[in-house]
MMTF fields as JSON, N, C-alpha, C and O atoms, coordinates in Angstrom:
{
  "mmtfVersion": "1.0.0",
  "mmtfProducer": "UNKNOWN",
  "numBonds": 631,
  "numAtoms": 632,
  "numGroups": 158,
  "numChains": 1,
  "numModels": 1,
  "chainsPerModel": [1],
  "groupsPerChain": [158],
  "chainIdList": ["A"],
  "bondAtomList": [4, 2, 8, 6, 12, 10, 16, 14, 20, 18, 24, 22, 28, 26, 32, 30, 36, 34, 40, 38, 44, 42, 48, 46, 52, 50, 56, 54, 60, 58, 64, 62, 68, 66, 72, 70, 76, 74, 80, 78, 84, 82, 88, 86, 92, 90, 96, 94, 100, 98, 104, 102, 108, 106, 112, 110, 116, 114, 120, 118, 124, 122, 128, 126, 132, 130, 136, 134, 140, 138, 144, 142, 148, 146, 152, 150, 156, 154, 160, 158, 164, 162, 168, 166, 172, 170, 176, 174, 180, 178, 184, 182, 188, 186, 192, 190, 196, 194, 200, 198, 204, 202, 208, 206, 212, 210, 216, 214, 220, 218, 224, 222, 228, 226, 232, 230, 236, 234, 240, 238, 244, 242, 248, 246, 252, 250, 256, 254, 260, 258, 264, 262, 268, 266, 272, 270, 276, 274, 280, 278, 284, 282, 288, 286, 292, 290, 296, 294, 300, 298, 304, 302, 308, 306, 312, 310, 316, 314, 320, 318, 324, 322, 328, 326, 332, 330, 336, 334, 340, 338, 344, 342, 348, 346, 352, 350, 356, 354, 360, 358, 364, 362, 368, 366, 372, 370, 376, 374, 380, 378, 384, 382, 388, 386, 392, 390, 396, 394, 400, 398, 404, 402, 408, 406, 412, 410, 416, 414, 420, 418, 424, 422, 428, 426, 432, 430, 436, 434, 440, 438, 444, 442, 448, 446, 452, 450, 456, 454, 460, 458, 464, 462, 468, 466, 472, 470, 476, 474, 480, 478, 484, 482, 488, 486, 492, 490, 496, 494, 500, 498, 504, 502, 508, 506, 512, 510, 516, 514, 520, 518, 524, 522, 528, 526, 532, 530, 536, 534, 540, 538, 544, 542, 548, 546, 552, 550, 556, 554, 560, 558, 564, 562, 568, 566, 572, 570, 576, 574, 580, 578, 584, 582, 588, 586, 592, 590, 596, 594, 600, 598, 604, 602, 608, 606, 612, 610, 616, 614, 620, 618, 624, 622, 628, 626],
  "bondOrderList": [1, 1, 1, 1, 1, 1, 1, 1, 1, 1, 1, 1, 1, 1, 1, 1, 1, 1, 1, 1, 1, 1, 1, 1, 1, 1, 1, 1, 1, 1, 1, 1, 1, 1, 1, 1, 1, 1, 1, 1, 1, 1, 1, 1, 1, 1, 1, 1, 1, 1, 1, 1, 1, 1, 1, 1, 1, 1, 1, 1, 1, 1, 1, 1, 1, 1, 1, 1, 1, 1, 1, 1, 1, 1, 1, 1, 1, 1, 1, 1, 1, 1, 1, 1, 1, 1, 1, 1, 1, 1, 1, 1, 1, 1, 1, 1, 1, 1, 1, 1, 1, 1, 1, 1, 1, 1, 1, 1, 1, 1, 1, 1, 1, 1, 1, 1, 1, 1, 1, 1, 1, 1, 1, 1, 1, 1, 1, 1, 1, 1, 1, 1, 1, 1, 1, 1, 1, 1, 1, 1, 1, 1, 1, 1, 1, 1, 1, 1, 1, 1, 1, 1, 1, 1, 1, 1, 1],
  "groupList": [{"groupName": "UNK", "atomNameList": ["N", "CA", "C", "O"], "elementList": ["N", "C", "C", "O"], "formalChargeList": [0, 0, 0, 0], "bondAtomList": [1, 0, 2, 1, 3, 2], "bondOrderList": [1, 1, 2], "singleLetterCode": "X", "chemCompType": "L-PEPTIDE LINKING"}],
  "groupTypeList": [0, 0, 0, 0, 0, 0, 0, 0, 0, 0, 0, 0, 0, 0, 0, 0, 0, 0, 0, 0, 0, 0, 0, 0, 0, 0, 0, 0, 0, 0, 0, 0, 0, 0, 0, 0, 0, 0, 0, 0, 0, 0, 0, 0, 0, 0, 0, 0, 0, 0, 0, 0, 0, 0, 0, 0, 0, 0, 0, 0, 0, 0, 0, 0, 0, 0, 0, 0, 0, 0, 0, 0, 0, 0, 0, 0, 0, 0, 0, 0, 0, 0, 0, 0, 0, 0, 0, 0, 0, 0, 0, 0, 0, 0, 0, 0, 0, 0, 0, 0, 0, 0, 0, 0, 0, 0, 0, 0, 0, 0, 0, 0, 0, 0, 0, 0, 0, 0, 0, 0, 0, 0, 0, 0, 0, 0, 0, 0, 0, 0, 0, 0, 0, 0, 0, 0, 0, 0, 0, 0, 0, 0, 0, 0, 0, 0, 0, 0, 0, 0, 0, 0, 0, 0, 0, 0, 0, 0],
  "groupIdList": [1, 2, 3, 4, 5, 6, 7, 8, 9, 10, 11, 12, 13, 14, 15, 16, 17, 18, 19, 20, 21, 22, 23, 24, 25, 26, 27, 28, 29, 30, 31, 32, 33, 34, 35, 36, 37, 38, 39, 40, 41, 42, 43, 44, 45, 46, 47, 48, 49, 50, 51, 52, 53, 54, 55, 56, 57, 58, 59, 60, 61, 62, 63, 64, 65, 66, 67, 68, 69, 70, 71, 72, 73, 74, 75, 76, 77, 78, 79, 80, 81, 82, 83, 84, 85, 86, 87, 88, 89, 90, 91, 92, 93, 94, 95, 96, 97, 98, 99, 100, 101, 102, 103, 104, 105, 106, 107, 108, 109, 110, 111, 112, 113, 114, 115, 116, 117, 118, 119, 120, 121, 122, 123, 124, 125, 126, 127, 128, 129, 130, 131, 132, 133, 134, 135, 136, 137, 138, 139, 140, 141, 142, 143, 144, 145, 146, 147, 148, 149, 150, 151, 152, 153, 154, 155, 156, 157, 158],
  "secStructList": [7, 7, 7, 3, 3, 7, 6, 6, 6, 1, 1, 1, 3, 3, 3, 3, 3, 3, 3, 3, 3, 3, 3, 3, 3, 6, 6, 3, 3, 3, 3, 3, 3, 3, 3, 3, 3, 3, 3, 3, 6, 6, 6, 7, 7, 3, 3, 7, 7, 2, 2, 2, 2, 2, 2, 2, 2, 2, 2, 2, 2, 2, 2, 2, 2, 2, 7, 6, 6, 6, 6, 7, 7, 2, 2, 2, 2, 2, 2, 2, 2, 2, 2, 6, 6, 7, 7, 2, 2, 2, 2, 2, 2, 2, 6, 6, 7, 7, 6, 6, 2, 2, 2, 2, 2, 2, 2, 6, 1, 1, 7, 7, 7, 2, 2, 2, 2, 2, 2, 2, 2, 2, 2, 2, 2, 1, 6, 6, 2, 2, 2, 2, 2, 2, 2, 2, 6, 6, 7, 7, 7, 7, 7, 7, 6, 6, 7, 7, 7, 7, 7, 7, 2, 2, 2, 2, 6, 7],
  "xCoordList": [48.407, 47.353, 47.628, 48.749, 46.609, 46.703, 46.819, 46.066, 47.787, 47.954, 46.9, 46.435, 46.538, 45.563, 46.084, 46.949, 45.551, 45.938, 45.428, 44.327, 46.234, 45.871, 44.726, 44.843, 43.628, 42.508, 42.752, 41.976, 43.815, 44.109, 44.987, 44.604, 46.178, 47.106, 46.999, 47.451, 46.415, 46.219, 47.517, 47.487, 48.666, 49.951, 50.533, 51.14, 50.355, 50.969, 50.151, 49.028, 50.756, 50.109, 49.842, 50.695, 48.664, 48.285, 48.702, 48.463, 49.32, 49.641, 49.299, 49.335, 48.968, 48.564, 49.76, 50.852, 49.534, 50.579, 49.965, 48.784, 50.794, 50.402, 50.896, 51.934, 50.151, 50.573, 50.138, 49.339, 50.682, 50.363, 49.593, 49.939, 48.56, 47.806, 47.739, 47.651, 47.78, 47.651, 46.243, 45.839, 45.497, 44.134, 44.01, 44.721, 43.115, 42.87, 41.811, 40.8, 42.067, 41.105, 41.021, 41.85, 40.019, 39.943, 41.086, 41.25, 41.884, 43.023, 44.302, 45.339, 44.25, 45.438, 45.457, 44.449, 46.627, 46.773, 47.146, 47.969, 46.536, 46.852, 47.51, 47.018, 48.614, 49.231, 48.586, 48.69, 47.922, 47.248, 48.102, 48.205, 48.707, 49.589, 48.851, 47.964, 49.213, 48.644, 47.425, 46.699, 47.185, 46.082, 46.5, 47.688, 45.53, 45.827, 45.193, 44.116, 45.88, 45.353, 46.144, 47.153, 45.677, 46.42, 47.11, 46.546, 48.338, 49.074, 49.671, 50.138, 49.649, 50.159, 51.682, 52.219, 52.37, 53.828, 54.307, 55.503, 53.41, 53.776, 53.377, 54.22, 52.098, 51.607, 51.427, 51.133, 51.599, 51.505, 50.1, 49.934, 49.1, 47.722, 47.337, 47.848, 46.432, 46.012, 44.504, 43.778, 44.049, 42.63, 42.463, 43.375, 41.3, 41.015, 39.783, 38.737, 39.902, 38.751, 37.921, 38.292, 36.811, 35.904, 36.552, 36.343, 37.329, 38.0, 38.965, 39.028, 39.716, 40.664, 39.917, 40.376, 38.784, 37.995, 37.535, 37.602, 37.071, 36.628, 37.812, 37.682, 38.96, 40.171, 40.555, 40.836, 40.564, 40.953, 40.006, 40.445, 38.707, 37.741, 38.06, 38.033, 38.364, 38.689, 39.972, 40.039, 40.98, 42.244, 42.019, 42.561, 41.221, 40.934, 40.147, 40.427, 39.168, 38.366, 39.242, 39.116, 40.128, 41.032, 41.936, 42.19, 42.419, 43.279, 42.498, 43.027, 41.265, 40.45, 40.142, 40.081, 39.946, 39.676, 40.896, 40.754, 42.089, 43.316, 43.582, 44.422, 42.877, 43.06, 42.446, 41.224, 43.287, 42.832, 41.877, 40.936, 42.088, 41.216, 39.817, 38.822, 39.74, 38.439, 37.658, 36.43, 38.36, 37.672, 37.068, 36.325, 37.373, 36.831, 35.608, 35.731, 34.441, 33.217, 32.414, 32.838, 31.257, 30.472, 30.052, 30.061, 29.685, 29.268, 30.428, 30.254, 31.607, 32.801, 33.041, 33.259, 32.999, 33.259, 32.224, 32.573, 30.956, 29.888, 29.987, 29.824, 30.256, 30.36, 31.525, 31.373, 32.681, 33.852, 33.573, 33.869, 33.017, 32.743, 31.71, 31.886, 30.644, 29.581, 30.043, 29.645, 30.882, 31.395, 32.212, 32.299, 32.798, 33.632, 32.938, 33.562, 31.635, 30.809, 31.432, 31.569, 31.803, 32.428, 31.493, 30.804, 31.473, 30.768, 31.635, 32.802, 31.068, 31.856, 33.011, 34.129, 32.743, 33.784, 34.892, 36.074, 34.52, 35.519, 36.35, 37.564, 35.699, 36.427, 37.389, 38.516, 36.953, 37.823, 39.076, 40.189, 38.887, 40.03, 40.94, 42.164, 40.337, 41.118, 42.051, 43.173, 41.587, 42.387, 43.188, 43.734, 43.258, 44.113, 43.598, 44.377, 42.288, 41.696, 40.956, 40.834, 40.473, 39.689, 38.379, 37.906, 37.799, 36.593, 35.447, 34.698, 35.292, 34.162, 34.536, 33.72, 35.765, 36.219, 35.367, 34.972, 35.075, 34.282, 32.909, 32.41, 32.297, 30.992, 31.095, 30.226, 32.148, 32.338, 32.617, 32.106, 33.43, 33.732, 32.479, 32.2, 31.72, 30.528, 29.441, 28.652, 29.388, 28.374, 28.834, 28.056, 30.105, 30.641, 31.068, 31.405, 31.053, 31.447, 32.929, 33.334, 33.743, 35.171, 35.663, 34.994, 36.826, 37.435, 38.583, 39.22, 38.834, 39.961, 41.261, 41.285, 42.334, 43.651, 44.172, 43.644, 45.184, 45.761, 46.298, 46.008, 47.071, 47.547, 46.405, 46.479, 45.354, 44.211, 43.488, 43.059, 43.347, 42.697, 43.468, 42.868, 44.786, 45.597, 45.391, 45.265, 45.357, 45.141, 43.745, 43.586, 42.741, 41.381, 41.289, 40.64, 41.94, 41.927, 42.636, 42.166, 43.762, 44.456, 43.547, 43.462, 42.873, 41.987, 40.859, 40.428, 40.386, 39.301, 39.78, 39.035, 41.014, 41.483, 42.416, 42.578, 43.031, 44.002, 43.435, 43.243, 43.171, 42.614, 43.536, 44.757, 42.93, 43.676, 44.139, 44.599, 44.04, 44.524, 43.719, 44.298, 42.4, 41.563, 41.919, 42.064, 42.056, 42.418, 43.776, 43.963, 44.711, 46.044, 46.01, 46.666, 45.255, 45.118, 44.496, 44.931, 43.476, 42.839, 43.843, 43.876, 44.659, 45.669, 46.684, 47.084, 47.098, 48.043, 47.456, 48.186, 46.145, 45.463, 45.102, 44.531, 45.444, 45.146, 43.688, 43.19, 42.989, 41.568, 41.341, 42.176, 40.199, 39.827, 39.019, 38.349, 39.087, 38.373, 36.94, 36.672, 36.042, 34.643, 34.332, 33.256, 35.255, 35.187, 34.056, 33.825, 33.354, 32.302, 32.946, 34.151, 32.151, 32.66, 33.568, 34.718, 33.112, 33.967, 33.605, 32.893, 34.085, 33.705, 34.312, 35.439, 33.531, 33.999, 34.479, 33.875, 35.555, 36.056, 35.049, 34.553, 34.734, 33.847, 34.514, 35.723, 33.726, 34.27, 34.616, 33.902, 35.729, 36.039, 34.889, 34.14, 34.742, 33.639, 33.496, 32.378, 34.611, 34.562, 33.916, 33.207, 34.145, 33.582, 32.102, 31.344, 31.664, 30.253, 29.412, 28.236, 29.984, 29.212, 29.347, 28.827, 30.035, 30.213, 28.986, 28.962],
  "yCoordList": [143.725, 143.217, 143.685, 143.569, 144.208, 144.726, 143.579, 142.607, 143.703, 142.68, 142.891, 144.006, 141.792, 141.877, 141.121, 140.252, 141.464, 140.823, 139.379, 139.098, 138.479, 137.059, 136.86, 137.248, 136.261, 136.015, 134.814, 134.582, 134.064, 132.88, 133.227, 132.995, 133.788, 134.1, 135.559, 135.915, 136.379, 137.815, 138.596, 139.768, 137.967, 138.659, 138.839, 139.869, 137.866, 137.887, 138.62, 139.06, 138.735, 139.366, 138.303, 137.463, 138.359, 137.448, 138.073, 139.255, 137.273, 137.749, 136.651, 135.461, 137.085, 136.129, 135.338, 135.876, 134.049, 133.164, 132.164, 131.824, 131.717, 130.703, 129.349, 129.268, 128.293, 126.964, 125.901, 126.156, 124.714, 123.55, 122.566, 122.353, 121.974, 120.957, 119.71, 119.799, 118.568, 117.295, 116.78, 116.598, 116.548, 116.033, 114.727, 114.502, 113.889, 112.619, 112.825, 113.495, 112.237, 112.222, 110.77, 110.302, 110.062, 108.628, 107.938, 108.087, 107.176, 106.475, 107.297, 106.862, 108.458, 109.281, 110.465, 110.816, 111.063, 112.277, 113.401, 113.217, 114.552, 115.73, 116.769, 117.041, 117.352, 118.473, 119.743, 120.056, 120.47, 121.708, 122.861, 123.08, 123.59, 124.7, 126.024, 126.125, 127.029, 128.359, 128.631, 129.593, 127.803, 128.044, 129.157, 129.337, 129.894, 131.044, 130.896, 130.32, 131.425, 131.53, 132.612, 133.102, 132.981, 133.892, 133.014, 132.027, 133.388, 132.622, 133.595, 134.676, 133.197, 134.043, 133.907, 132.801, 135.046, 135.027, 134.564, 134.341, 134.418, 133.974, 132.518, 131.691, 132.223, 130.887, 129.943, 128.763, 130.445, 129.675, 129.127, 128.273, 129.611, 129.231, 129.882, 130.941, 129.227, 129.793, 129.925, 129.23, 130.82, 130.973, 131.412, 131.973, 131.147, 131.47, 132.354, 131.995, 133.521, 134.412, 134.071, 133.192, 134.766, 134.456, 134.628, 133.806, 135.675, 135.908, 134.769, 134.284, 134.351, 133.256, 131.938, 131.129, 131.723, 130.508, 130.462, 129.413, 131.587, 131.63, 131.344, 130.589, 131.952, 131.711, 130.229, 129.614, 129.664, 128.267, 127.311, 126.314, 127.617, 126.791, 126.801, 125.758, 127.988, 128.105, 127.345, 126.683, 127.435, 126.725, 125.213, 124.48, 124.744, 123.307, 122.806, 121.732, 123.588, 123.181, 123.094, 122.149, 124.07, 124.05, 122.816, 122.196, 122.461, 121.274, 120.004, 119.108, 119.926, 118.751, 118.668, 117.572, 119.809, 119.809, 119.346, 118.783, 119.577, 119.111, 117.632, 117.019, 117.072, 115.665, 114.793, 114.731, 114.128, 113.362, 112.24, 111.966, 111.591, 110.489, 111.007, 110.388, 112.13, 112.697, 113.113, 113.187, 113.384, 113.803, 112.626, 112.826, 111.401, 110.211, 109.761, 109.026, 110.207, 109.792, 108.859, 108.545, 108.42, 107.44, 107.959, 107.208, 109.225, 109.805, 109.817, 109.494, 110.188, 110.198, 108.804, 108.65, 107.79, 106.413, 105.923, 105.342, 106.158, 105.718, 106.409, 105.773, 107.711, 108.472, 107.978, 107.763, 107.797, 107.307, 105.94, 105.71, 105.059, 103.7, 103.7, 103.011, 104.462, 104.508, 105.176, 104.762, 106.209, 106.875, 105.927, 106.097, 104.949, 104.001, 102.652, 101.667, 102.622, 101.433, 100.198, 99.145, 100.358, 99.27, 98.775, 99.569, 97.481, 96.94, 97.215, 97.582, 97.038, 97.217, 96.223, 96.58, 94.979, 93.954, 94.296, 94.179, 94.718, 95.057, 96.258, 96.284, 97.246, 98.42, 98.033, 98.526, 97.158, 96.691, 96.032, 96.316, 95.164, 94.469, 95.437, 95.334, 96.376, 97.342, 98.155, 98.477, 98.482, 99.298, 98.448, 98.965, 97.14, 96.263, 95.959, 95.656, 96.037, 95.77, 94.432, 93.802, 94.017, 92.798, 92.934, 94.046, 91.814, 91.822, 92.664, 93.256, 92.731, 93.467, 94.864, 95.532, 95.305, 96.591, 97.771, 98.592, 97.874, 99.009, 99.019, 100.083, 97.861, 97.784, 98.316, 99.063, 97.936, 98.401, 99.901, 100.601, 100.404, 101.835, 102.635, 103.653, 102.167, 102.895, 102.886, 103.828, 101.851, 101.779, 102.488, 102.647, 102.914, 103.562, 102.572, 102.96, 101.284, 100.234, 100.307, 99.958, 100.764, 100.953, 102.134, 102.575, 102.632, 103.775, 103.302, 102.286, 104.062, 103.74, 104.125, 105.032, 103.431, 103.766, 104.999, 105.362, 105.631, 106.809, 106.481, 107.228, 105.396, 105.09, 104.846, 105.274, 104.163, 103.916, 105.218, 105.433, 106.088, 107.387, 108.203, 108.849, 108.167, 108.893, 108.323, 109.073, 107.002, 106.362, 106.678, 106.931, 106.664, 106.999, 108.432, 108.698, 109.357, 110.756, 110.897, 111.63, 110.204, 110.226, 109.68, 110.253, 108.578, 107.974, 108.926, 108.951, 109.702, 110.64, 111.889, 112.469, 112.302, 113.591, 113.518, 114.506, 112.364, 112.241, 111.301, 110.112, 111.831, 110.977, 109.795, 109.937, 108.639, 107.459, 106.563, 105.452, 106.994, 106.172, 104.876, 103.804, 104.962, 103.758, 102.79, 101.589, 103.322, 102.469, 101.808, 100.63, 102.569, 102.033, 100.942, 99.91, 101.167, 100.148, 98.881, 97.773, 99.044, 97.886, 97.135, 95.904, 97.878, 97.256, 96.488, 95.381, 97.069, 96.397, 95.098, 94.144, 95.075, 93.881, 92.918, 91.854, 93.302, 92.458, 92.46, 91.494, 93.551, 93.663, 94.85, 95.749, 94.841, 96.01, 96.936, 96.483, 98.222, 99.195, 99.326, 99.199, 99.577, 99.812, 101.288, 101.641, 102.135, 103.563, 104.227, 103.941, 105.113, 105.907, 106.838, 107.088, 107.342, 108.139, 109.284, 109.334, 110.185, 111.292, 111.639, 112.614, 110.856, 111.073, 112.346, 112.731, 112.966, 114.112, 113.57, 112.648, 114.132, 113.686, 114.072, 115.198, 113.158, 113.537, 114.597, 114.555, 115.542, 116.614, 116.07, 115.216, 116.564, 116.159, 116.53, 117.464, 115.812, 116.01, 117.462, 117.969, 118.135, 119.517, 120.436, 121.369, 120.196, 121.035, 120.761, 121.681, 119.517, 119.182, 119.77, 120.067, 119.945, 120.418, 121.911, 122.436, 122.605, 124.049, 124.813, 126.04],
  "zCoordList": [56.134, 56.984, 58.409, 58.904, 59.056, 60.42, 61.42, 61.352, 62.367, 63.401, 64.48, 64.716, 65.125, 66.21, 67.428, 67.317, 68.569, 69.813, 69.818, 69.343, 70.357, 70.414, 71.408, 72.571, 70.962, 71.881, 72.812, 73.738, 72.568, 73.38, 74.578, 75.725, 74.304, 75.406, 75.848, 76.936, 75.025, 75.265, 75.407, 75.783, 75.113, 75.16, 73.764, 73.47, 72.927, 71.603, 70.559, 70.804, 69.38, 68.233, 67.166, 66.876, 66.601, 65.527, 64.193, 63.948, 63.347, 62.005, 61.002, 61.315, 59.788, 58.765, 58.27, 58.088, 58.057, 57.557, 56.573, 56.651, 55.667, 54.695, 55.205, 55.861, 54.903, 55.335, 54.334, 53.432, 54.517, 53.69, 54.559, 55.721, 54.0, 54.721, 53.851, 52.627, 54.484, 53.778, 54.039, 55.187, 52.955, 53.084, 52.308, 51.329, 52.75, 52.067, 50.996, 51.21, 49.849, 48.746, 48.302, 47.521, 48.804, 48.555, 49.271, 50.482, 48.514, 49.105, 49.035, 49.537, 48.432, 48.245, 49.199, 49.813, 49.303, 50.079, 49.114, 48.217, 49.31, 48.508, 49.403, 50.498, 48.953, 49.658, 49.132, 47.946, 50.015, 49.641, 50.153, 51.36, 49.237, 49.579, 49.388, 48.54, 50.169, 50.002, 50.862, 50.612, 51.871, 52.797, 53.759, 54.029, 54.269, 55.137, 56.516, 56.665, 57.508, 58.865, 59.592, 59.085, 60.79, 61.669, 62.704, 63.176, 63.05, 64.055, 65.075, 64.717, 66.344, 67.428, 67.521, 67.46, 67.668, 67.777, 69.159, 69.346, 70.115, 71.463, 71.741, 72.088, 71.585, 71.976, 70.784, 70.972, 69.578, 68.333, 68.049, 67.178, 68.773, 68.451, 67.122, 66.757, 66.418, 65.137, 65.085, 65.796, 64.242, 63.97, 62.522, 61.914, 61.994, 60.605, 60.559, 61.1, 59.909, 59.807, 58.561, 57.784, 58.382, 57.267, 55.906, 55.014, 55.734, 54.449, 54.133, 53.003, 55.157, 54.976, 54.699, 53.892, 55.354, 55.11, 53.656, 53.016, 53.136, 51.737, 50.805, 49.842, 51.098, 50.313, 50.371, 49.342, 51.581, 51.764, 51.036, 50.463, 51.059, 50.312, 48.825, 48.171, 48.287, 46.86, 46.515, 45.48, 47.369, 47.144, 47.192, 46.364, 48.158, 48.272, 47.062, 46.53, 46.636, 45.476, 44.23, 43.451, 44.035, 42.882, 42.927, 41.894, 44.11, 44.241, 43.903, 43.245, 44.342, 44.042, 42.553, 41.997, 41.903, 40.469, 39.68, 38.594, 40.212, 39.548, 39.817, 39.158, 40.772, 41.135, 40.043, 39.906, 39.276, 38.116, 38.494, 37.749, 39.616, 40.005, 40.333, 39.959, 41.025, 41.369, 40.121, 40.156, 39.024, 37.794, 37.044, 36.083, 37.466, 36.813, 37.613, 38.593, 37.188, 37.866, 36.965, 35.853, 37.446, 36.691, 35.325, 34.35, 35.241, 33.958, 32.978, 31.803, 33.452, 32.595, 32.022, 30.821, 32.884, 32.459, 31.456, 30.428, 31.758, 30.855, 29.505, 28.464, 29.523, 28.278, 27.434, 26.231, 28.05, 27.322, 26.703, 25.531, 27.476, 27.005, 25.88, 24.876, 26.043, 25.041, 23.748, 22.659, 23.863, 22.66, 21.797, 20.581, 22.422, 21.682, 21.504, 21.108, 21.803, 21.605, 22.259, 21.637, 23.525, 24.27, 25.366, 26.007, 25.577, 26.742, 27.967, 27.838, 29.138, 30.361, 30.397, 30.768, 30.015, 30.028, 29.025, 29.349, 27.811, 26.788, 27.226, 27.027, 27.819, 28.302, 29.42, 29.466, 30.317, 31.402, 30.841, 31.283, 29.88, 29.276, 28.535, 28.617, 27.812, 27.03, 27.93, 27.538, 29.126, 30.045, 31.024, 31.999, 30.763, 31.554, 32.942, 33.846, 33.119, 34.431, 34.4, 33.35, 35.546, 35.629, 34.862, 34.628, 34.475, 33.64, 34.193, 33.416, 35.489, 36.068, 36.577, 37.212, 36.299, 36.84, 36.39, 37.218, 35.091, 34.618, 35.277, 35.644, 35.431, 36.092, 37.52, 37.969, 38.23, 39.608, 39.651, 40.526, 38.708, 38.671, 38.342, 38.976, 37.342, 36.925, 37.995, 38.078, 38.805, 39.861, 41.134, 42.075, 41.162, 42.362, 43.428, 44.546, 43.08, 44.025, 44.365, 45.474, 43.407, 43.666, 42.838, 41.904, 43.19, 42.502, 41.628, 41.905, 40.562, 39.691, 40.389, 41.222, 40.044, 40.579, 39.842, 38.791, 40.376, 39.722, 38.335, 37.4, 38.143, 36.786, 35.8, 34.649, 36.241, 35.362, 35.055, 33.922, 36.048, 35.825, 34.783, 33.924, 34.867, 33.876, 32.482, 31.513, 32.377, 31.082, 30.546, 29.352, 31.41, 30.994, 30.49, 29.478, 31.197, 30.744, 29.404, 28.534, 29.222, 27.929, 26.835, 25.748, 27.121, 26.13, 25.747, 24.594, 26.707, 26.437, 25.699, 24.909, 25.954, 25.453, 24.254, 23.537, 24.028, 22.942, 21.873, 22.128, 20.688, 19.631, 19.326, 19.279, 19.124, 18.724, 19.855, 19.589, 21.11, 22.226, 22.331, 22.506, 22.228, 22.321, 21.183, 21.406, 19.972, 18.836, 19.066, 18.758, 19.605, 19.845, 20.923, 20.781, 21.988, 23.029, 22.449, 22.764, 21.6, 20.974, 20.104, 20.105, 19.362, 18.512, 19.367, 19.007, 20.492, 21.378, 21.943, 22.214, 22.116, 22.615, 21.48, 21.719, 20.236, 19.088, 18.706, 18.128, 19.028, 18.717, 17.796, 17.7, 17.122, 16.334, 17.236, 18.164, 16.959, 17.774, 17.275, 16.08, 18.185, 17.83, 18.023, 18.505, 17.653, 17.932, 17.177, 16.002, 17.856, 17.216, 16.197, 16.247, 15.286, 14.167, 14.604, 14.169, 15.428, 15.885, 17.317, 17.561, 18.258, 19.657, 20.233, 19.922, 21.065, 21.845, 23.18, 23.728, 23.707, 25.011, 26.084, 26.08, 27.009, 28.106, 28.96, 29.185, 29.434, 30.267, 31.639, 32.164, 32.242, 33.617, 34.539, 34.252, 35.636, 36.564, 37.005, 37.108, 37.266, 37.734, 36.703, 37.08, 35.405, 34.364, 34.19, 33.882, 34.379, 34.201, 35.313, 35.102, 36.489, 37.649, 37.87, 38.854, 36.975, 37.177, 36.778, 36.882]
}
């Protein structure tokens, strides 16, 4: 990559560098590694060109797609619950949450915690998890004949 003169101090040279940024995603923080910018060797000012902005957008989007909590949206919750013929209250109890939790999650009134999001993804992707949770709660499962796992939010919107 060709170095350029610093537009800030006009003495230094700008060179491309990789950096890590911490961004908030709901109540959590995500470390986003591999972002690019130019930094001056004299004044340490930085700037980001169009190519780097496009790269950084792609890196941020990929990080958000890997964020398990962000992949649990209202459609995911409704699909999972309906595939297993569960009411909102029954689903809340099955996943160890308060009686109205599924209703709040499905309406967007509140977000699932990271541990609950992981359990929900396991229940959607690993056959038998819902049945096992029901057994642990001393209940029979109302599982649909052969449910398909709901797609993560990122896959549904692609």
